[in-house]
mmCIF file of C-alpha atoms in Angstrom:
data_model
loop_
_atom_site.group_PDB
_atom_site.id
_atom_site.type_symbol
_atom_site.label_atom_id
_atom_site.label_comp_id
_atom_site.label_asym_id
_atom_site.label_seq_id
_atom_site.Cartn_x
_atom_site.Cartn_y
_atom_site.Cartn_z
ATOM 1 C CA MET A 29 -297.172 51.889 -4.366
ATOM 2 C CA ALA A 30 -295.688 53.348 -0.978
ATOM 3 C CA SER A 31 -292.868 51.778 1.097
ATOM 4 C CA LYS A 32 -293.325 51.324 4.584
ATOM 5 C CA SER A 33 -290.631 53.900 5.023
ATOM 6 C CA SER A 34 -292.585 56.736 2.845
ATOM 7 C CA ILE A 35 -295.928 56.502 4.501
ATOM 8 C CA ASP A 36 -296.551 59.958 5.975
ATOM 9 C CA TYR A 37 -299.111 59.190 8.782
ATOM 10 C CA GLU A 38 -299.641 62.657 9.335
ATOM 11 C CA ALA A 39 -301.322 63.218 5.772
ATOM 12 C CA ILE A 40 -303.903 60.055 6.289
ATOM 13 C CA PRO A 41 -306.954 60.270 8.309
ATOM 14 C CA VAL A 42 -308.240 57.685 10.728
ATOM 15 C CA THR A 43 -310.893 56.740 8.288
ATOM 16 C CA ALA A 44 -308.109 54.562 6.265
ATOM 17 C CA LEU A 45 -308.148 51.948 8.239
ATOM 18 C CA ASN A 46 -310.398 49.005 8.154
ATOM 19 C CA CYS A 47 -312.720 47.337 9.852
ATOM 20 C CA SER A 48 -310.234 44.318 10.453
ATOM 21 C CA PHE A 49 -308.052 46.841 12.070
ATOM 22 C CA ARG A 50 -310.814 48.584 14.196
ATOM 23 C CA LYS A 51 -311.827 45.139 15.612
ATOM 24 C CA LYS A 52 -308.284 43.808 16.555
ATOM 25 C CA LEU A 53 -307.732 47.344 18.631
ATOM 26 C CA GLY A 54 -310.910 46.934 20.296
ATOM 27 C CA LEU A 55 -309.870 43.617 21.480
ATOM 28 C CA TYR A 56 -306.641 45.151 22.764
ATOM 29 C CA LEU A 57 -308.637 48.396 24.282
ATOM 30 C CA ASN A 58 -312.525 47.235 25.344
ATOM 31 C CA PRO A 59 -311.476 44.672 28.064
ATOM 32 C CA THR A 60 -311.048 46.386 31.309
ATOM 33 C CA ASN A 61 -307.068 46.361 32.475
ATOM 34 C CA ALA A 62 -305.659 46.919 35.983
ATOM 35 C CA VAL A 63 -302.232 47.450 34.654
ATOM 36 C CA ALA A 64 -302.317 48.446 30.909
ATOM 37 C CA ALA A 65 -304.562 51.255 29.604
ATOM 38 C CA ASP A 66 -307.542 50.347 28.434
ATOM 39 C CA TRP A 67 -310.459 52.100 26.217
ATOM 40 C CA ARG A 68 -311.023 54.709 29.007
ATOM 41 C CA THR A 69 -307.407 56.148 29.121
ATOM 42 C CA VAL A 70 -307.063 56.169 25.625
ATOM 43 C CA ALA A 71 -310.782 58.139 25.456
ATOM 44 C CA GLU A 72 -309.701 60.566 27.832
ATOM 45 C CA MET A 73 -306.436 61.783 25.646
ATOM 46 C CA MET A 74 -308.880 62.151 23.048
ATOM 47 C CA ASP A 75 -310.043 64.999 24.922
ATOM 48 C CA PHE A 76 -313.743 63.093 25.357
ATOM 49 C CA THR A 77 -315.408 64.450 28.712
ATOM 50 C CA TYR A 78 -316.485 61.948 31.271
ATOM 51 C CA LEU A 79 -320.071 62.240 30.460
ATOM 52 C CA GLU A 80 -318.957 61.366 27.271
ATOM 53 C CA ILE A 81 -317.021 58.366 28.507
ATOM 54 C CA LYS A 82 -319.808 57.419 30.799
ATOM 55 C CA ASN A 83 -322.286 57.281 27.683
ATOM 56 C CA PHE A 84 -319.671 55.430 25.722
ATOM 57 C CA GLU A 85 -319.333 52.553 28.964
ATOM 58 C CA LYS A 86 -323.115 51.199 27.587
ATOM 59 C CA ARG A 87 -321.719 49.693 24.216
ATOM 60 C CA GLU A 88 -320.786 46.494 23.773
ATOM 61 C CA TYR A 89 -317.784 47.634 22.093
ATOM 62 C CA PRO A 90 -316.984 50.831 23.260
ATOM 63 C CA PHE A 91 -313.937 51.742 21.902
ATOM 64 C CA GLU A 92 -315.497 50.791 18.212
ATOM 65 C CA LYS A 93 -317.305 53.974 19.181
ATOM 66 C CA VAL A 94 -315.115 56.472 20.461
ATOM 67 C CA LEU A 95 -313.054 55.782 17.577
ATOM 68 C CA THR A 96 -316.015 56.754 15.028
ATOM 69 C CA GLU A 97 -316.783 59.692 17.087
ATOM 70 C CA TRP A 98 -313.094 60.620 17.254
ATOM 71 C CA GLU A 99 -312.561 60.439 13.559
ATOM 72 C CA THR A 100 -314.862 63.549 12.498
ATOM 73 C CA ARG A 101 -312.582 65.701 14.297
ATOM 74 C CA PRO A 102 -309.558 67.372 12.264
ATOM 75 C CA GLU A 103 -306.933 66.167 14.529
ATOM 76 C CA SER A 104 -307.497 62.712 14.197
ATOM 77 C CA THR A 105 -304.838 61.332 11.677
ATOM 78 C CA VAL A 106 -303.137 58.078 11.915
ATOM 79 C CA ALA A 107 -300.176 59.844 12.866
ATOM 80 C CA ASN A 108 -302.025 61.236 16.145
ATOM 81 C CA LEU A 109 -303.592 57.658 16.735
ATOM 82 C CA LEU A 110 -300.144 56.201 17.054
ATOM 83 C CA SER A 111 -298.987 59.200 19.448
ATOM 84 C CA ILE A 112 -301.921 58.638 21.855
ATOM 85 C CA LEU A 113 -301.391 55.270 22.231
ATOM 86 C CA GLU A 114 -297.620 55.513 22.520
ATOM 87 C CA LYS A 115 -298.524 58.199 25.296
ATOM 88 C CA ALA A 116 -300.608 55.546 26.599
ATOM 89 C CA GLU A 117 -297.489 53.095 26.668
ATOM 90 C CA ARG A 118 -299.936 50.763 24.769
ATOM 91 C CA LYS A 119 -296.700 50.196 22.373
ATOM 92 C CA ASP A 120 -297.597 46.727 22.323
ATOM 93 C CA VAL A 121 -300.632 47.147 20.287
ATOM 94 C CA ILE A 122 -298.705 49.379 17.535
ATOM 95 C CA SER A 123 -295.894 46.654 17.938
ATOM 96 C CA ASP A 124 -298.497 43.919 17.087
ATOM 97 C CA LEU A 125 -300.714 45.973 14.836
ATOM 98 C CA LYS A 126 -298.560 47.866 12.670
ATOM 99 C CA ASP A 127 -298.407 45.756 9.553
ATOM 100 C CA ILE A 128 -302.303 46.034 9.422
ATOM 101 C CA ILE A 129 -301.649 49.887 9.672
ATOM 102 C CA ASP A 130 -299.125 49.931 6.957
ATOM 103 C CA ASP A 131 -301.356 48.101 4.750
ATOM 104 C CA ASP A 132 -304.563 50.275 5.301
ATOM 105 C CA CYS A 133 -302.491 53.170 4.599
ATOM 106 C CA ARG A 134 -300.885 52.428 1.194
ATOM 107 C CA LYS A 135 -304.203 50.836 0.025
ATOM 108 C CA TYR A 136 -305.736 54.328 0.904
ATOM 109 C CA LEU A 137 -303.146 55.821 -0.787
ATOM 110 C CA GLU A 138 -303.338 53.899 -3.906
ATOM 111 C CA ARG A 139 -306.812 54.638 -4.038
ATOM 112 C CA GLN A 140 -306.393 58.169 -3.439
ATOM 113 C CA MET A 141 -303.868 57.799 -6.767
ATOM 114 C CA ARG A 142 -306.693 56.154 -8.826
ATOM 115 C CA LYS A 143 -309.544 58.401 -7.918
ATOM 116 C CA PRO A 144 -310.945 59.496 -11.582
ATOM 117 C CA VAL A 145 -311.267 62.818 -13.402
ATOM 118 C CA GLN A 146 -314.422 64.100 -13.077
ATOM 119 C CA VAL A 147 -316.182 63.968 -16.715
ATOM 120 C CA PRO A 148 -319.648 64.964 -18.095
ATOM 121 C CA VAL A 149 -322.260 62.100 -17.415
ATOM 122 C CA VAL A 150 -323.899 61.065 -20.923
ATOM 123 C CA ASP A 151 -327.553 59.390 -20.712
ATOM 124 C CA SER A 152 -330.581 59.044 -22.969
ATOM 125 C CA CYS A 153 -331.564 63.025 -22.739
ATOM 126 C CA GLY A 154 -328.102 64.142 -23.568
ATOM 127 C CA PRO A 155 -325.014 65.157 -22.125
ATOM 128 C CA ARG A 156 -325.108 66.488 -18.642
ATOM 129 C CA THR A 157 -322.838 67.265 -15.982
ATOM 130 C CA GLN A 158 -322.548 65.440 -12.250
ATOM 131 C CA GLU A 159 -324.179 68.238 -10.478
ATOM 132 C CA ARG A 160 -328.183 67.616 -10.417
ATOM 133 C CA GLU A 161 -330.341 70.533 -11.749
ATOM 134 C CA GLY A 162 -333.600 71.468 -10.934
ATOM 135 C CA ILE A 163 -333.416 70.023 -7.370
ATOM 136 C CA THR A 164 -334.564 73.651 -5.462
ATOM 137 C CA LEU A 165 -337.610 75.772 -5.944
ATOM 138 C CA TYR A 166 -335.824 78.292 -7.883
ATOM 139 C CA ASP A 167 -333.064 76.164 -10.003
ATOM 140 C CA ASP A 168 -332.701 77.050 -13.456
ATOM 141 C CA PRO A 169 -334.505 74.488 -15.560
ATOM 142 C CA GLN A 170 -331.951 74.353 -18.014
ATOM 143 C CA GLY A 171 -329.346 73.934 -14.996
ATOM 144 C CA LEU A 172 -326.977 76.895 -16.245
ATOM 145 C CA THR A 173 -327.353 78.694 -12.912
ATOM 146 C CA PRO A 174 -327.732 76.330 -10.028
ATOM 147 C CA GLU A 175 -329.648 78.006 -7.033
ATOM 148 C CA THR A 176 -326.830 78.956 -4.296
ATOM 149 C CA PHE A 177 -327.224 79.849 -0.810
ATOM 150 C CA ASP A 178 -325.400 81.588 2.312
ATOM 151 C CA ALA A 179 -325.936 78.543 4.651
ATOM 152 C CA PHE A 180 -327.296 75.416 4.748
ATOM 153 C CA ILE A 181 -330.075 74.720 7.798
ATOM 154 C CA CYS A 182 -329.389 71.574 9.397
ATOM 155 C CA TYR A 183 -332.465 71.053 12.009
ATOM 156 C CA CYS A 184 -334.965 68.534 13.340
ATOM 157 C CA GLN A 185 -338.845 68.723 12.564
ATOM 158 C CA SER A 186 -339.172 69.670 16.612
ATOM 159 C CA ASP A 187 -337.228 72.687 15.803
ATOM 160 C CA PHE A 188 -338.898 74.069 13.072
ATOM 161 C CA GLN A 189 -340.460 76.680 14.731
ATOM 162 C CA PHE A 190 -336.882 78.345 15.844
ATOM 163 C CA VAL A 191 -335.696 77.775 11.974
ATOM 164 C CA HIS A 192 -339.244 80.188 11.126
ATOM 165 C CA GLU A 193 -337.564 82.462 13.398
ATOM 166 C CA MET A 194 -334.242 82.379 11.945
ATOM 167 C CA ILE A 195 -335.391 83.028 8.329
ATOM 168 C CA LYS A 196 -337.659 86.145 10.023
ATOM 169 C CA GLN A 197 -334.146 87.542 11.255
ATOM 170 C CA LEU A 198 -331.777 86.811 8.556
ATOM 171 C CA GLU A 199 -333.732 86.715 5.217
ATOM 172 C CA GLN A 200 -336.704 89.130 5.837
ATOM 173 C CA THR A 201 -334.227 91.880 7.484
ATOM 174 C CA GLU A 202 -331.404 94.522 6.191
ATOM 175 C CA CYS A 203 -329.574 90.942 6.501
ATOM 176 C CA ASN A 204 -330.986 89.746 3.272
ATOM 177 C CA LEU A 205 -328.752 86.297 4.009
ATOM 178 C CA LYS A 206 -330.269 83.148 1.306
ATOM 179 C CA LEU A 207 -330.750 80.130 3.740
ATOM 180 C CA CYS A 208 -331.485 76.465 2.563
ATOM 181 C CA VAL A 209 -334.038 75.374 4.618
ATOM 182 C CA PHE A 210 -334.981 71.517 3.211
ATOM 183 C CA ASP A 211 -338.560 71.402 3.574
ATOM 184 C CA ARG A 212 -339.153 74.915 1.956
ATOM 185 C CA ASP A 213 -336.592 75.186 -1.012
ATOM 186 C CA VAL A 214 -336.100 71.233 -1.962
ATOM 187 C CA LEU A 215 -338.700 70.011 -4.472
ATOM 188 C CA PRO A 216 -340.034 66.686 -3.371
ATOM 189 C CA GLY A 217 -339.144 63.197 -5.842
ATOM 190 C CA SER A 218 -335.290 63.061 -5.042
ATOM 191 C CA CYS A 219 -332.921 60.897 -2.927
ATOM 192 C CA VAL A 220 -332.593 62.938 0.479
ATOM 193 C CA TRP A 221 -329.103 61.772 1.087
ATOM 194 C CA THR A 222 -328.152 62.259 -2.554
ATOM 195 C CA ILE A 223 -329.454 66.049 -2.496
ATOM 196 C CA THR A 224 -328.472 66.950 0.677
ATOM 197 C CA SER A 225 -324.880 65.786 0.259
ATOM 198 C CA GLU A 226 -324.783 67.947 -3.217
ATOM 199 C CA LEU A 227 -326.570 70.877 -1.307
ATOM 200 C CA ILE A 228 -324.197 71.100 1.360
ATOM 201 C CA GLU A 229 -321.079 70.675 -0.654
ATOM 202 C CA LYS A 230 -321.525 72.692 -3.939
ATOM 203 C CA ARG A 231 -325.046 74.924 -2.845
ATOM 204 C CA CYS A 232 -324.233 76.364 0.074
ATOM 205 C CA LYS A 233 -321.375 78.331 1.779
ATOM 206 C CA ARG A 234 -321.794 77.560 5.226
ATOM 207 C CA MET A 235 -323.800 75.149 7.667
ATOM 208 C CA VAL A 236 -325.699 76.077 10.463
ATOM 209 C CA VAL A 237 -326.426 73.312 12.755
ATOM 210 C CA VAL A 238 -329.770 73.796 15.293
ATOM 211 C CA ILE A 239 -328.674 71.527 18.325
ATOM 212 C CA SER A 240 -331.265 70.215 20.822
ATOM 213 C CA ASP A 241 -331.953 67.206 22.571
ATOM 214 C CA ASP A 242 -333.993 66.062 19.019
ATOM 215 C CA TYR A 243 -331.556 66.690 17.036
ATOM 216 C CA LEU A 244 -329.178 64.072 18.976
ATOM 217 C CA ASP A 245 -331.786 61.436 18.080
ATOM 218 C CA SER A 246 -332.309 62.524 13.989
ATOM 219 C CA ASP A 247 -330.464 60.275 11.603
ATOM 220 C CA ALA A 248 -330.365 62.896 9.174
ATOM 221 C CA CYS A 249 -328.950 65.420 11.404
ATOM 222 C CA ASP A 250 -326.051 63.178 11.816
ATOM 223 C CA PHE A 251 -325.488 62.279 8.377
ATOM 224 C CA GLN A 252 -325.635 66.042 7.388
ATOM 225 C CA THR A 253 -323.078 67.327 10.254
ATOM 226 C CA LYS A 254 -320.890 64.403 9.261
ATOM 227 C CA PHE A 255 -320.975 64.777 6.047
ATOM 228 C CA ALA A 256 -320.227 68.604 6.206
ATOM 229 C CA LEU A 257 -317.322 67.805 8.763
ATOM 230 C CA SER A 258 -315.769 65.126 6.427
ATOM 231 C CA LEU A 259 -316.014 68.050 3.713
ATOM 232 C CA CYS A 260 -313.613 70.255 5.644
ATOM 233 C CA PRO A 261 -311.400 69.107 8.649
ATOM 234 C CA GLY A 262 -310.814 71.731 11.103
ATOM 235 C CA ALA A 263 -313.794 73.726 9.828
ATOM 236 C CA ARG A 264 -311.643 75.804 7.404
ATOM 237 C CA SER A 265 -313.299 75.955 4.403
ATOM 238 C CA LYS A 266 -316.507 75.104 4.809
ATOM 239 C CA ARG A 267 -317.406 76.893 8.562
ATOM 240 C CA LEU A 268 -320.079 74.811 10.360
ATOM 241 C CA ILE A 269 -321.614 76.906 12.863
ATOM 242 C CA PRO A 270 -323.543 75.239 16.120
ATOM 243 C CA VAL A 271 -326.917 77.110 17.223
ATOM 244 C CA VAL A 272 -328.175 76.440 20.915
ATOM 245 C CA TYR A 273 -331.463 77.719 21.160
ATOM 246 C CA LYS A 274 -332.823 76.168 24.347
ATOM 247 C CA SER A 275 -331.209 74.344 27.144
ATOM 248 C CA MET A 276 -330.354 70.531 26.968
ATOM 249 C CA LYS A 277 -330.889 67.616 28.975
ATOM 250 C CA ARG A 278 -328.031 65.684 27.385
ATOM 251 C CA PRO A 279 -324.265 66.238 26.691
ATOM 252 C CA PHE A 280 -323.247 68.301 23.728
ATOM 253 C CA PRO A 281 -322.154 66.662 20.547
ATOM 254 C CA SER A 282 -318.424 65.661 21.074
ATOM 255 C CA ILE A 283 -317.919 66.064 17.156
ATOM 256 C CA LEU A 284 -318.759 69.873 17.331
ATOM 257 C CA ARG A 285 -316.960 70.620 20.783
ATOM 258 C CA PHE A 286 -314.184 71.985 19.010
ATOM 259 C CA LEU A 287 -316.419 74.581 17.326
ATOM 260 C CA THR A 288 -317.163 78.123 18.764
ATOM 261 C CA ILE A 289 -321.059 78.123 19.542
ATOM 262 C CA CYS A 290 -323.890 80.538 18.944
ATOM 263 C CA ASP A 291 -325.817 80.402 22.043
ATOM 264 C CA TYR A 292 -329.303 82.024 22.320
ATOM 265 C CA THR A 293 -329.870 80.545 25.968
ATOM 266 C CA ARG A 294 -327.960 82.933 27.767
ATOM 267 C CA PRO A 295 -329.991 86.163 28.336
ATOM 268 C CA ARG A 296 -327.320 88.664 28.550
ATOM 269 C CA THR A 297 -325.988 87.965 25.104
ATOM 270 C CA GLN A 298 -329.452 87.403 23.065
ATOM 271 C CA ASP A 299 -329.519 90.573 21.940
ATOM 272 C CA TRP A 300 -326.115 90.144 20.095
ATOM 273 C CA PHE A 301 -327.078 86.882 18.823
ATOM 274 C CA TRP A 302 -328.616 87.495 15.349
ATOM 275 C CA MET A 303 -326.233 90.374 14.857
ATOM 276 C CA ARG A 304 -322.879 87.825 14.999
ATOM 277 C CA LEU A 305 -324.825 84.899 13.319
ATOM 278 C CA ALA A 306 -325.439 86.931 10.223
ATOM 279 C CA LYS A 307 -321.914 88.130 10.404
ATOM 280 C CA ALA A 308 -320.317 84.793 10.499
ATOM 281 C CA LEU A 309 -322.586 83.995 7.317
ATOM 282 C CA SER A 310 -321.959 86.714 5.364
ATOM 283 C CA LEU A 311 -318.295 86.457 5.608
ATOM 284 C CA PRO A 312 -316.605 85.125 1.942
#
């Protein structure tokens, strides 16, 4: 068991902090405080924009939402949260909640140590691995060679016309890329969330996120984006590529602001758009 002095907060994500801590932290930061820094100050130090903070104000418990959004970013470690609170001169919060933080961190480290080794699953049909077979159109029925893709396309139904154009430009040209388009490539009859997770984690090298106002209201897109980000803090191993193809009335999603955008809305750079996107998807 890790002792308090041996806890490396830099190596522990904020997602390790449980509900009781989040609730108590909100009790300190949610109330408007004329003297001490409140949640708005902390949100600003977490690099949220003015418009994002104004949107958070609509929530009954705004800081819980701030923390949920911030924890998808690569810098969201317990060490950085403590550093932000210290810079905001809220050492009172750190002092009062330190024991809860340490307990949550120790429990997280213990869970990591107890993670089981992946072993084959045996059912009535005989042995099979934890990776599912027969989930896409051209999967090997025997499960020997699962179908793989250059990129998973995250999109909502209202943006499907642009996805068709993406297929035309990236698959049906000399680019010769292979895209995973859920409505086209996934077989019916399986759990959407389970299959989506497997495709993103195991079958696709990259993920293209088609951003629009409707994307912001899609539960499926929200799940896919946050799941992919959780696999690759900092987008180092499974790069996410946000694509904007039409102007937006609502703020760009904060969880993707740290990534370079492929922008189709700028007439001067449209000629380079598909070439840049294809090159990014072709990288090893």
